[in-house]
Structure formats: structure tokens, C-alpha cells
C-alpha positions as a Markdown table, in Angstrom:
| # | Residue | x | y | z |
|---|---|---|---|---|
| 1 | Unk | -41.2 | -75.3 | -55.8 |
| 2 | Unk | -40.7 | -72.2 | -54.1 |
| 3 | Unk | -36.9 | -72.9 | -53.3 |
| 4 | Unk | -36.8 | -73.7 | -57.1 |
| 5 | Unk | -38.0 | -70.4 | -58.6 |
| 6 | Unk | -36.2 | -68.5 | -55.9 |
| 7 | Unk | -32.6 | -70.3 | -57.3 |
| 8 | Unk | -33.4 | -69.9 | -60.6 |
| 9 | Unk | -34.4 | -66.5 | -61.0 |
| 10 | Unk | -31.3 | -65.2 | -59.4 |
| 11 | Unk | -29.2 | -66.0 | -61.8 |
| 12 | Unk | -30.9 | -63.8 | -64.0 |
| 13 | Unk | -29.7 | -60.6 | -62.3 |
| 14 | Unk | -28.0 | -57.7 | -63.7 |
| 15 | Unk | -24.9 | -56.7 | -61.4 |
| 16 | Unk | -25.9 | -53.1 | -61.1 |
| 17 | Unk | -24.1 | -50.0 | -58.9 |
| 18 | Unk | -26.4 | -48.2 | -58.5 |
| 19 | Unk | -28.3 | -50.9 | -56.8 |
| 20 | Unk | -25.1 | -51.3 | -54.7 |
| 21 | Unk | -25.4 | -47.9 | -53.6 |
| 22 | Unk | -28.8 | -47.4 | -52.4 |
| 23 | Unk | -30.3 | -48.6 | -48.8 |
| 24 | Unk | -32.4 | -50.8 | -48.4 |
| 25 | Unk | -35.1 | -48.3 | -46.9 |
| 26 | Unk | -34.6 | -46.5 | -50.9 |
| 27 | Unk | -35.4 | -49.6 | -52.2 |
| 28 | Unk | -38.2 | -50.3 | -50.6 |
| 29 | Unk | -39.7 | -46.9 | -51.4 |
| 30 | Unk | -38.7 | -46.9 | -54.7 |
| 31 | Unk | -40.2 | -50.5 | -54.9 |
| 32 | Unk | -43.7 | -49.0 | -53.1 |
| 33 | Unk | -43.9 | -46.0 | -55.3 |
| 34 | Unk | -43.4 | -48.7 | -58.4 |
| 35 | Unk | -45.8 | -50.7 | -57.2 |
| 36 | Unk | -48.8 | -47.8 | -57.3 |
| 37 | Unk | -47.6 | -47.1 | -60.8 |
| 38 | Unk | -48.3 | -50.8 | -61.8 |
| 39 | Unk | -51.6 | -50.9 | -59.9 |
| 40 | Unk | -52.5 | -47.5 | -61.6 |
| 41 | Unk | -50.9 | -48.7 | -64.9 |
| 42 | Unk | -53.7 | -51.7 | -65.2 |
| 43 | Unk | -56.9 | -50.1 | -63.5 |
| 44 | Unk | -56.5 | -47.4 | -66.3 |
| 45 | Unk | -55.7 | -49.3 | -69.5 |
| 46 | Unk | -59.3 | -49.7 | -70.6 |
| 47 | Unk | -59.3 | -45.6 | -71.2 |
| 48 | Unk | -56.6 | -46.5 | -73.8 |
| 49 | Unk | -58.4 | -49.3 | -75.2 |
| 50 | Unk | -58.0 | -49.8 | -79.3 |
| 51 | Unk | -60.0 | -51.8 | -81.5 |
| 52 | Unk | -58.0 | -54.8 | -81.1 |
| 53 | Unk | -59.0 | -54.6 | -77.3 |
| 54 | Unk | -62.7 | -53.7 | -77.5 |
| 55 | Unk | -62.4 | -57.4 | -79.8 |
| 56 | Unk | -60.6 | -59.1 | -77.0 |
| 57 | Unk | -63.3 | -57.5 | -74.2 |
| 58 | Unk | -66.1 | -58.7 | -76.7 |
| 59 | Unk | -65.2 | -62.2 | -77.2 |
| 60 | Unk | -64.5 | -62.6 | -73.8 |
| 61 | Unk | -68.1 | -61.5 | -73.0 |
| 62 | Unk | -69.5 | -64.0 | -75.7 |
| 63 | Unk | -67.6 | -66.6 | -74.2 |
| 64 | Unk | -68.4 | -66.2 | -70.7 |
| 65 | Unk | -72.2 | -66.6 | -72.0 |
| 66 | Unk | -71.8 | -69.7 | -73.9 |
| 67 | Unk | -70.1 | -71.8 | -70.6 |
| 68 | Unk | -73.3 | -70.0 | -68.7 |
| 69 | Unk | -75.2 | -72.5 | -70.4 |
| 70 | Unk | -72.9 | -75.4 | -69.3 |
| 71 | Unk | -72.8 | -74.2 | -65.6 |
| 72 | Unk | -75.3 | -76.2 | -64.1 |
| 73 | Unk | -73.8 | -79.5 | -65.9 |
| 74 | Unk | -69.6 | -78.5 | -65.2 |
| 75 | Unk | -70.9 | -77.7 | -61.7 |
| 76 | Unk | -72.3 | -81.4 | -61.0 |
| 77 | Unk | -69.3 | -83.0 | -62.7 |
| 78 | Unk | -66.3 | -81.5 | -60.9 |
| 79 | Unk | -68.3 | -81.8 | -57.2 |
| 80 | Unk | -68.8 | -85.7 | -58.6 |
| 81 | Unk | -64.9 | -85.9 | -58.9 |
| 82 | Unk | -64.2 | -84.4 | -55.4 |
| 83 | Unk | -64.5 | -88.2 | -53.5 |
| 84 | Unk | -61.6 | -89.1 | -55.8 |
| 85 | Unk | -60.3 | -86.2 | -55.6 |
| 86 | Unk | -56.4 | -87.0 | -53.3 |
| 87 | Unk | -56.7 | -85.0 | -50.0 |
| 88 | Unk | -53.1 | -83.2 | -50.8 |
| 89 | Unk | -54.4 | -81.5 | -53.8 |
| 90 | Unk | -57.7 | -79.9 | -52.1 |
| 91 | Unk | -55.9 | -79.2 | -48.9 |
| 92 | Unk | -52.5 | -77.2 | -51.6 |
| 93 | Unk | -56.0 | -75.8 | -53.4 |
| 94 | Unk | -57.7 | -74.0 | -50.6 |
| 95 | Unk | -54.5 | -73.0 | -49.0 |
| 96 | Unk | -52.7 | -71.7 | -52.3 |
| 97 | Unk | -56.0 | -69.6 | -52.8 |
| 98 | Unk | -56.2 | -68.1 | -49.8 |
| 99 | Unk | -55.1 | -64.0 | -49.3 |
| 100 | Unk | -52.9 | -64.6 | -46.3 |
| 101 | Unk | -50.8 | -67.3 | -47.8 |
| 102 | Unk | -50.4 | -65.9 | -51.2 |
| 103 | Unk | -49.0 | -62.6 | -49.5 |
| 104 | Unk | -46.8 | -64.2 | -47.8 |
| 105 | Unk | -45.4 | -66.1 | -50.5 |
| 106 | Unk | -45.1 | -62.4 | -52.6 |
| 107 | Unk | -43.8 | -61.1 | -49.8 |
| 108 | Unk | -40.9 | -63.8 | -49.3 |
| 109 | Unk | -40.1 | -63.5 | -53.0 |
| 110 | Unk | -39.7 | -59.8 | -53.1 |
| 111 | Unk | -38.4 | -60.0 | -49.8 |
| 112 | Unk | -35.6 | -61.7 | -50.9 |
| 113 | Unk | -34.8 | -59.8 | -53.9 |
| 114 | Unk | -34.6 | -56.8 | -51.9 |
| 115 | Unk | -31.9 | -58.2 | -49.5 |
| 116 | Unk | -29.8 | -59.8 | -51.3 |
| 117 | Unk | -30.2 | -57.1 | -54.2 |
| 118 | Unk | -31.2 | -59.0 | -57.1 |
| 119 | Unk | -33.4 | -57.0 | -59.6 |
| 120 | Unk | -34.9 | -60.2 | -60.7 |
| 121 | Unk | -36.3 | -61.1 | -57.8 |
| 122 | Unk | -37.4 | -57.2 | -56.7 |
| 123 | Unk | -39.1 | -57.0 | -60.4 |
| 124 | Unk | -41.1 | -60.4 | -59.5 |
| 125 | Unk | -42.0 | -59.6 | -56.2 |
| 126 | Unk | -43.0 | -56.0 | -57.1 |
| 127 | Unk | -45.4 | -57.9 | -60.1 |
| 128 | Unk | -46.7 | -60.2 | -58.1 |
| 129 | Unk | -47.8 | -57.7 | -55.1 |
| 130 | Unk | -49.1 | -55.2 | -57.4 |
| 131 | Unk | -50.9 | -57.3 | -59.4 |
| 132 | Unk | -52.7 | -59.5 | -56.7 |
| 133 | Unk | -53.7 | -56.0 | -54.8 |
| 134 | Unk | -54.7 | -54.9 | -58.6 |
| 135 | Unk | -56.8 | -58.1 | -58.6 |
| 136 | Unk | -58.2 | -58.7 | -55.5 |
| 137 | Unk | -59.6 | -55.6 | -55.1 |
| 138 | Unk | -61.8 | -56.4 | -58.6 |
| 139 | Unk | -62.9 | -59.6 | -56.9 |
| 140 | Unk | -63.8 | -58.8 | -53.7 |
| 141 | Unk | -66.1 | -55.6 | -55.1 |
| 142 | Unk | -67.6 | -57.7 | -57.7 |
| 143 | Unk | -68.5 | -60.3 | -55.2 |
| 144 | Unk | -70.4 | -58.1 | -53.4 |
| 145 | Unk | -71.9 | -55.9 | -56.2 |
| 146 | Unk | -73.2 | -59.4 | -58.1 |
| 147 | Unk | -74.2 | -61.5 | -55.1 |
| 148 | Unk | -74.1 | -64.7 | -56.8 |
| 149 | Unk | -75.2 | -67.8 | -55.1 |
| 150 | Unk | -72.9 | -70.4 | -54.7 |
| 151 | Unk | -73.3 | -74.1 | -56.4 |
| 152 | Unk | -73.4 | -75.8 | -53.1 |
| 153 | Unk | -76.3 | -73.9 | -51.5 |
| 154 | Unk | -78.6 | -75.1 | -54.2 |
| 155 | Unk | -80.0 | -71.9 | -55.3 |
| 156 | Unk | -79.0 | -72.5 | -59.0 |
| 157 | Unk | -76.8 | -70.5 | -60.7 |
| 158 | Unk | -78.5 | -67.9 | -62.0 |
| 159 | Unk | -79.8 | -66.2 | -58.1 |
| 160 | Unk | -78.6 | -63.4 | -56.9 |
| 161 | Unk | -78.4 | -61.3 | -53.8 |
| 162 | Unk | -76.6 | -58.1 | -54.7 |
| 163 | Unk | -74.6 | -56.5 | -52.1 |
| 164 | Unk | -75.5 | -59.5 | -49.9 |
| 165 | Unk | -73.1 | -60.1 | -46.8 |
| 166 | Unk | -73.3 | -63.6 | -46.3 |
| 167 | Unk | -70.6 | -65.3 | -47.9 |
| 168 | Unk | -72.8 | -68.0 | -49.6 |
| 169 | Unk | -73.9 | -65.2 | -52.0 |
| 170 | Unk | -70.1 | -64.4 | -52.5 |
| 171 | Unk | -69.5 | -66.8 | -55.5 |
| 172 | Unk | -68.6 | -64.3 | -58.4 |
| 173 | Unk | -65.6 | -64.5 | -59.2 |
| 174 | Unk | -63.3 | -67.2 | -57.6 |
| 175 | Unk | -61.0 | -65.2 | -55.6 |
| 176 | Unk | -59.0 | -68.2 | -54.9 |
| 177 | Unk | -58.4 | -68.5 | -58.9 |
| 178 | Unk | -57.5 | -64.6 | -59.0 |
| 179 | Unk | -55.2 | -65.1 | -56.4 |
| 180 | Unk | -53.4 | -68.6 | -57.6 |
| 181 | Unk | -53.3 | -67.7 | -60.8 |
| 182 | Unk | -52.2 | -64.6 | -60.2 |
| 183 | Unk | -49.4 | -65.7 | -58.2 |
| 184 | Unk | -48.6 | -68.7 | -61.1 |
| 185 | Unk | -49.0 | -66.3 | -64.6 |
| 186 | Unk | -46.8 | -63.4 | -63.0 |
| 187 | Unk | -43.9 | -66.0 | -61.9 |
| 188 | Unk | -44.4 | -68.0 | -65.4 |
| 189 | Unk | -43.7 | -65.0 | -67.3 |
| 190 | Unk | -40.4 | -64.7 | -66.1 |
| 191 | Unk | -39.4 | -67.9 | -67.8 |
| 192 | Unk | -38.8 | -68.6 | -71.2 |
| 193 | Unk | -39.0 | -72.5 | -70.6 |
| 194 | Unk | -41.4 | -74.3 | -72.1 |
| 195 | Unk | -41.5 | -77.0 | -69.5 |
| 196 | Unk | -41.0 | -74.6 | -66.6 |
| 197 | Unk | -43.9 | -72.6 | -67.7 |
| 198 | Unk | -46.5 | -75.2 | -68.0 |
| 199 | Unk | -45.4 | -76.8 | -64.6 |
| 200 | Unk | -46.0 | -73.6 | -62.9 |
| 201 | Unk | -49.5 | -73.3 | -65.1 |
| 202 | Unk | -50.3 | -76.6 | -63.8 |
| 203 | Unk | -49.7 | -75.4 | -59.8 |
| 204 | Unk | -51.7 | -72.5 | -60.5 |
| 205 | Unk | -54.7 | -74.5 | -62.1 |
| 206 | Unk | -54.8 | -76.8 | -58.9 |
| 207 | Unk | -56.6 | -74.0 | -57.0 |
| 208 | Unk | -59.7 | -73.1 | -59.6 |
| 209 | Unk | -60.1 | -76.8 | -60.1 |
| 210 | Unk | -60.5 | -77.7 | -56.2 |
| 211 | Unk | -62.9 | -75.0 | -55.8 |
| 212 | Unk | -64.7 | -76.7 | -58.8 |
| 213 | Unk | -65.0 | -80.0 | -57.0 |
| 214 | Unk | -65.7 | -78.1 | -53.8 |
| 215 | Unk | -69.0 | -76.5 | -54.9 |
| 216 | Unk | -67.6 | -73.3 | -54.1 |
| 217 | Unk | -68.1 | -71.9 | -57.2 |
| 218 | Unk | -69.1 | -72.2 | -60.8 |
| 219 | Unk | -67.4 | -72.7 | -63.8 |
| 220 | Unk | -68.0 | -69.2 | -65.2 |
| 221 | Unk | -66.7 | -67.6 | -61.9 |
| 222 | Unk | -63.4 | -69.3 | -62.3 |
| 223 | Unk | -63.2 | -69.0 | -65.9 |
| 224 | Unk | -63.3 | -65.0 | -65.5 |
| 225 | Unk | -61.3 | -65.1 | -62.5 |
| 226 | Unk | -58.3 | -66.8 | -64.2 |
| 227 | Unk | -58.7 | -64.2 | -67.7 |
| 228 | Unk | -58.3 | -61.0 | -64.7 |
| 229 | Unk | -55.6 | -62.6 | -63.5 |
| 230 | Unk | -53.8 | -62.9 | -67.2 |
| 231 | Unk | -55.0 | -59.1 | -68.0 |
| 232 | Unk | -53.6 | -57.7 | -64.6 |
| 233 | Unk | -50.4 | -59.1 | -64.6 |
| 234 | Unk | -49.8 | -58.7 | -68.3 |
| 235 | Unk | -50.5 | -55.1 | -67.8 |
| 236 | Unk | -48.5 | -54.6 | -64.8 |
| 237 | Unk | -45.6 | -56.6 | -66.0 |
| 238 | Unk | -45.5 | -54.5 | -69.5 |
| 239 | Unk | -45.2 | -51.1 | -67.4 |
| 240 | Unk | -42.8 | -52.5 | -65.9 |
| 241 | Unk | -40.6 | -53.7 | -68.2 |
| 242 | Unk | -41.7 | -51.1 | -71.0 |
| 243 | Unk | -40.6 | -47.8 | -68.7 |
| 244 | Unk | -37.8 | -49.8 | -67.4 |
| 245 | Unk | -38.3 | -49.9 | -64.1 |
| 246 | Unk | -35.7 | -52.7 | -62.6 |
| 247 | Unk | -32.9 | -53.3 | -65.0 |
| 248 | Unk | -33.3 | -57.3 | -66.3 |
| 249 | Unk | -30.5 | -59.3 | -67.9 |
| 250 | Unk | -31.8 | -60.3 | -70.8 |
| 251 | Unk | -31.6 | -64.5 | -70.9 |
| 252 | Unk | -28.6 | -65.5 | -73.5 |
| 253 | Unk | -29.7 | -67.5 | -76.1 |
| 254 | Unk | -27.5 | -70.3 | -77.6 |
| 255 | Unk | -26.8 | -70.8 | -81.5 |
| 256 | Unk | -25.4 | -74.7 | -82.0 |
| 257 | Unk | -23.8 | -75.2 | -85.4 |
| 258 | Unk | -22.0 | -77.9 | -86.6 |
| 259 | Unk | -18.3 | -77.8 | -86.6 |
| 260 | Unk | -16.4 | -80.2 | -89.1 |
| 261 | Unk | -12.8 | -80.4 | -90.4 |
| 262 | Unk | -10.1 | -82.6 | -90.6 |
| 263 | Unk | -10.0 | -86.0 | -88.3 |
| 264 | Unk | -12.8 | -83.7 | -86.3 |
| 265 | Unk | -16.4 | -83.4 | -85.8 |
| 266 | Unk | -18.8 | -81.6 | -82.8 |
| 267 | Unk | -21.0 | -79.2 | -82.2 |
| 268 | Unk | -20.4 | -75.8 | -81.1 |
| 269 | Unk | -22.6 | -72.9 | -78.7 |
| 270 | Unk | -22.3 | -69.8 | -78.8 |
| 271 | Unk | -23.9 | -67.3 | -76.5 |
């Protein structure tokens, strides 16, 4: 899948000469200093909040409450699917999720964008770095601040331990949800695809599910963890792209019309 993005985004650079003309050690700070701006960009977009947004925060809120009420049920009925659940799936899940290998895959994205000099790429790997630093930090201080117990030690799901070390008190939110669905929203975004889109939604789901059928965490704690990721990258992606920062080809679209005439007939694009 990997191989697949990777070949498909670079055909949606911009030959640029400026690009041509800088090092790849200017690059790389320019990337850096880009990268802070995004990060800063989405930690202080709540100070410019407008109504629309308070809505957005308030429904999300309501929400969160009313699947509350359905953790203790969602939580037995995802661990009951885990037997069935194929070994492939929980193993890509946990892995997928996990900081180490989801920086690596950023990393090897953006890694090759800078190379081989393809905005595209450099704009993606910039997003999804940015945005899964933006994230994880949230995560792993919220973890620690709430101190929620985790399904499988049988507490229930309303203890907590605030500011609790041990990892079983860890459960709020999933960071492996931030993280995949981090990595899944910020590389769907650069498609317009239909298709494309939902298969990489559906890679990026595998991750909050497993931890689901794991007893790792609750449904709520996914739930929320999946909404940060969609906020953070939506707000790192839109500085971005709104101050310019990597000049992006935009994708040519094709208008078919119908071309008839004399002893002829077919259908002509143009793009």
C-alpha cells in the first residue's frame, strides 16, 4: 500500500526551480521550520474559534456522552469478536498503532519527497509528521491527566487514577487510533478518489477496531481519539495549503462530451 501511495502521489508534482536550486540541508530546514508552524497552527485554532466551532466542540461533547452509556455493552462485544478475529489484522493493528512504526513510515514518505524533490510528497510527509507530534502529544498528556482504567482490568469504565503511572490506567484516548488514523486521514486527503479514499479509511480503522477487540480500550476513547486525529490534520493541512507553503499541482479534471458528425460518433476529454 505504501509502494502504492508513494507512486501515485508523485505524479502530482509541480516541476519547480526553485526547488531545483536549493540543498537538500535548505529543505530540510525549511521543511522543520514549516513543520512548527503547522503544530503551532492547530494547538492555537481554538483562540480563533467562531460560533460554527463552539457548535462542532458542543456536539462533539454531547456525543461522546451518549456512547458513555453504551461503553460497558460495545466493550463486551468487540472483545467477544476477538477469537474470530484473523491473526493478520490484530498483528497490522497493534503494529500500525504503535509510535515507532508510524514514524517511520512519515519519515520514509517525507523522506522521499525530499530526495527526489517532489513537493507532493515533502507537503505529505511534512502533514503527516506535524500532525502526529500535534496529536500525540494531546494523547499521551491526557492519558496521564484522566487515568482511565482500561476494559480488560475489570475496573469498569467509569474508574479513574489520575496522573497514575501504570499503564493499565492509561486507556483515555487510544493512542494507537490517534496515530493510525492520523497517519490514514492526512494521506486520504491528498486524493480526490472516492475509492482510494475509503480504502485508505478502511486501513486506518483496522487499528481502533483491534484495540476494541483487545480490551485495550473503550469505545469512547477511540471514538475521540479518531475526531483529534480529523481536527489536527485538517488544521495542519489548511495552513499548509492556505499560506502556500509547498507549491501543489492542482489534479486536472476531465470534461467528456459527446462528439457526433458525419459517418462519426465518440466521446471526447478534455483536460
Amino acid at each position: 500500500m505504501v509502494l502504492l501511495v508513494l507512486s501515485t502521489m508523485s505524479y502530482a508534482q509541480q516541476p519547480k526551480d526553485s526547488v531545483e536550486r536549493q540543498s537538500i540541508l535548505q529543505m530540510l530546514k525549511y521543511d522543520g521550520v514549516t513543520a512548527f508552524g503547522g503544530l503551532k497552527h492547530a494547538y492555537t485554532r481554538p483562540f480563533h474559534w467562531q460560533k460554527d466551532d463552539f457548535m462542532t466542540a458542543g456536539a462533539v461533547v454531547v456525543g461522546t456522552a451518549i456512547l458513555y452509556s453504551f461503553d460497558a455493552e460495545s466493550s463486551r462485544f468487540f472483545i467477544r469478536q476477538d477469537k474470530n478475529a484473523p491473526r493478520i489484522l490484530k498483528d497490522f493493528g497493534r503494529y500500525f498503532g504503535a509510535p515507532q512504526n508510524n514514524y517511520m513510515l512519515s519519515a520514509g514518505i517525507y523522506g522521499v519527497g525530499l530526495f527526489t524533490r517532489n513537493e507532493k510528497l515533502r507537503h505529505t510527509g511534512v502533514l503527516l509528521i506535524a500532525s502526529a507530534t500535534a496529536a500525540g502529544f494531546i494523547q499521551s498528556l491526557s492519558k496521564t491527566i484522566v487515568g482511565r482504567a482500561r476494559p480488560q482490568t475489570l475496573e469498569g469504565r467509569s474508574t479513574f487514577k489520575p496522573f497514575s503511572s501504570e499503564g493499565a490506567f492509561h486507556s483515555f484516548p487510544s493512542g494507537h487510533s490517534v496515530l493510525s488514523f492520523t497517519t490514514a486521514h492526512a494521506i486520504a486527503r491528498q486524493f480526490d478518489n472516492g475509492w482510494v479514499k475509503g480504502g485508505i479509511y478502511a486501513v486506518g480503522l483496522i487499528s481502533p477496531i483491534s484495540r476494541l477487540s483487545a480490551g485495550a480500550h473503550w469505545l469512547t476513547d477511540v471514538t475521540l481519539g479518531v475526531l483529534l486525529s480529523v481536527v489536527i490534520v485538517d488544521s495542519i493541512d489548511n495552513y499548509l495549503k492556505d499560506n502556500q507553503k509547498y507549491k501543489l499541482k492542482k489534479q486536472r479534471k476531465i470534461s467528456w462530451k459527446m462528439n457526433l458528425g458525419p459517418g462519426k460518433i465518440g466521446l471526447v476529454g478534455t483536460f
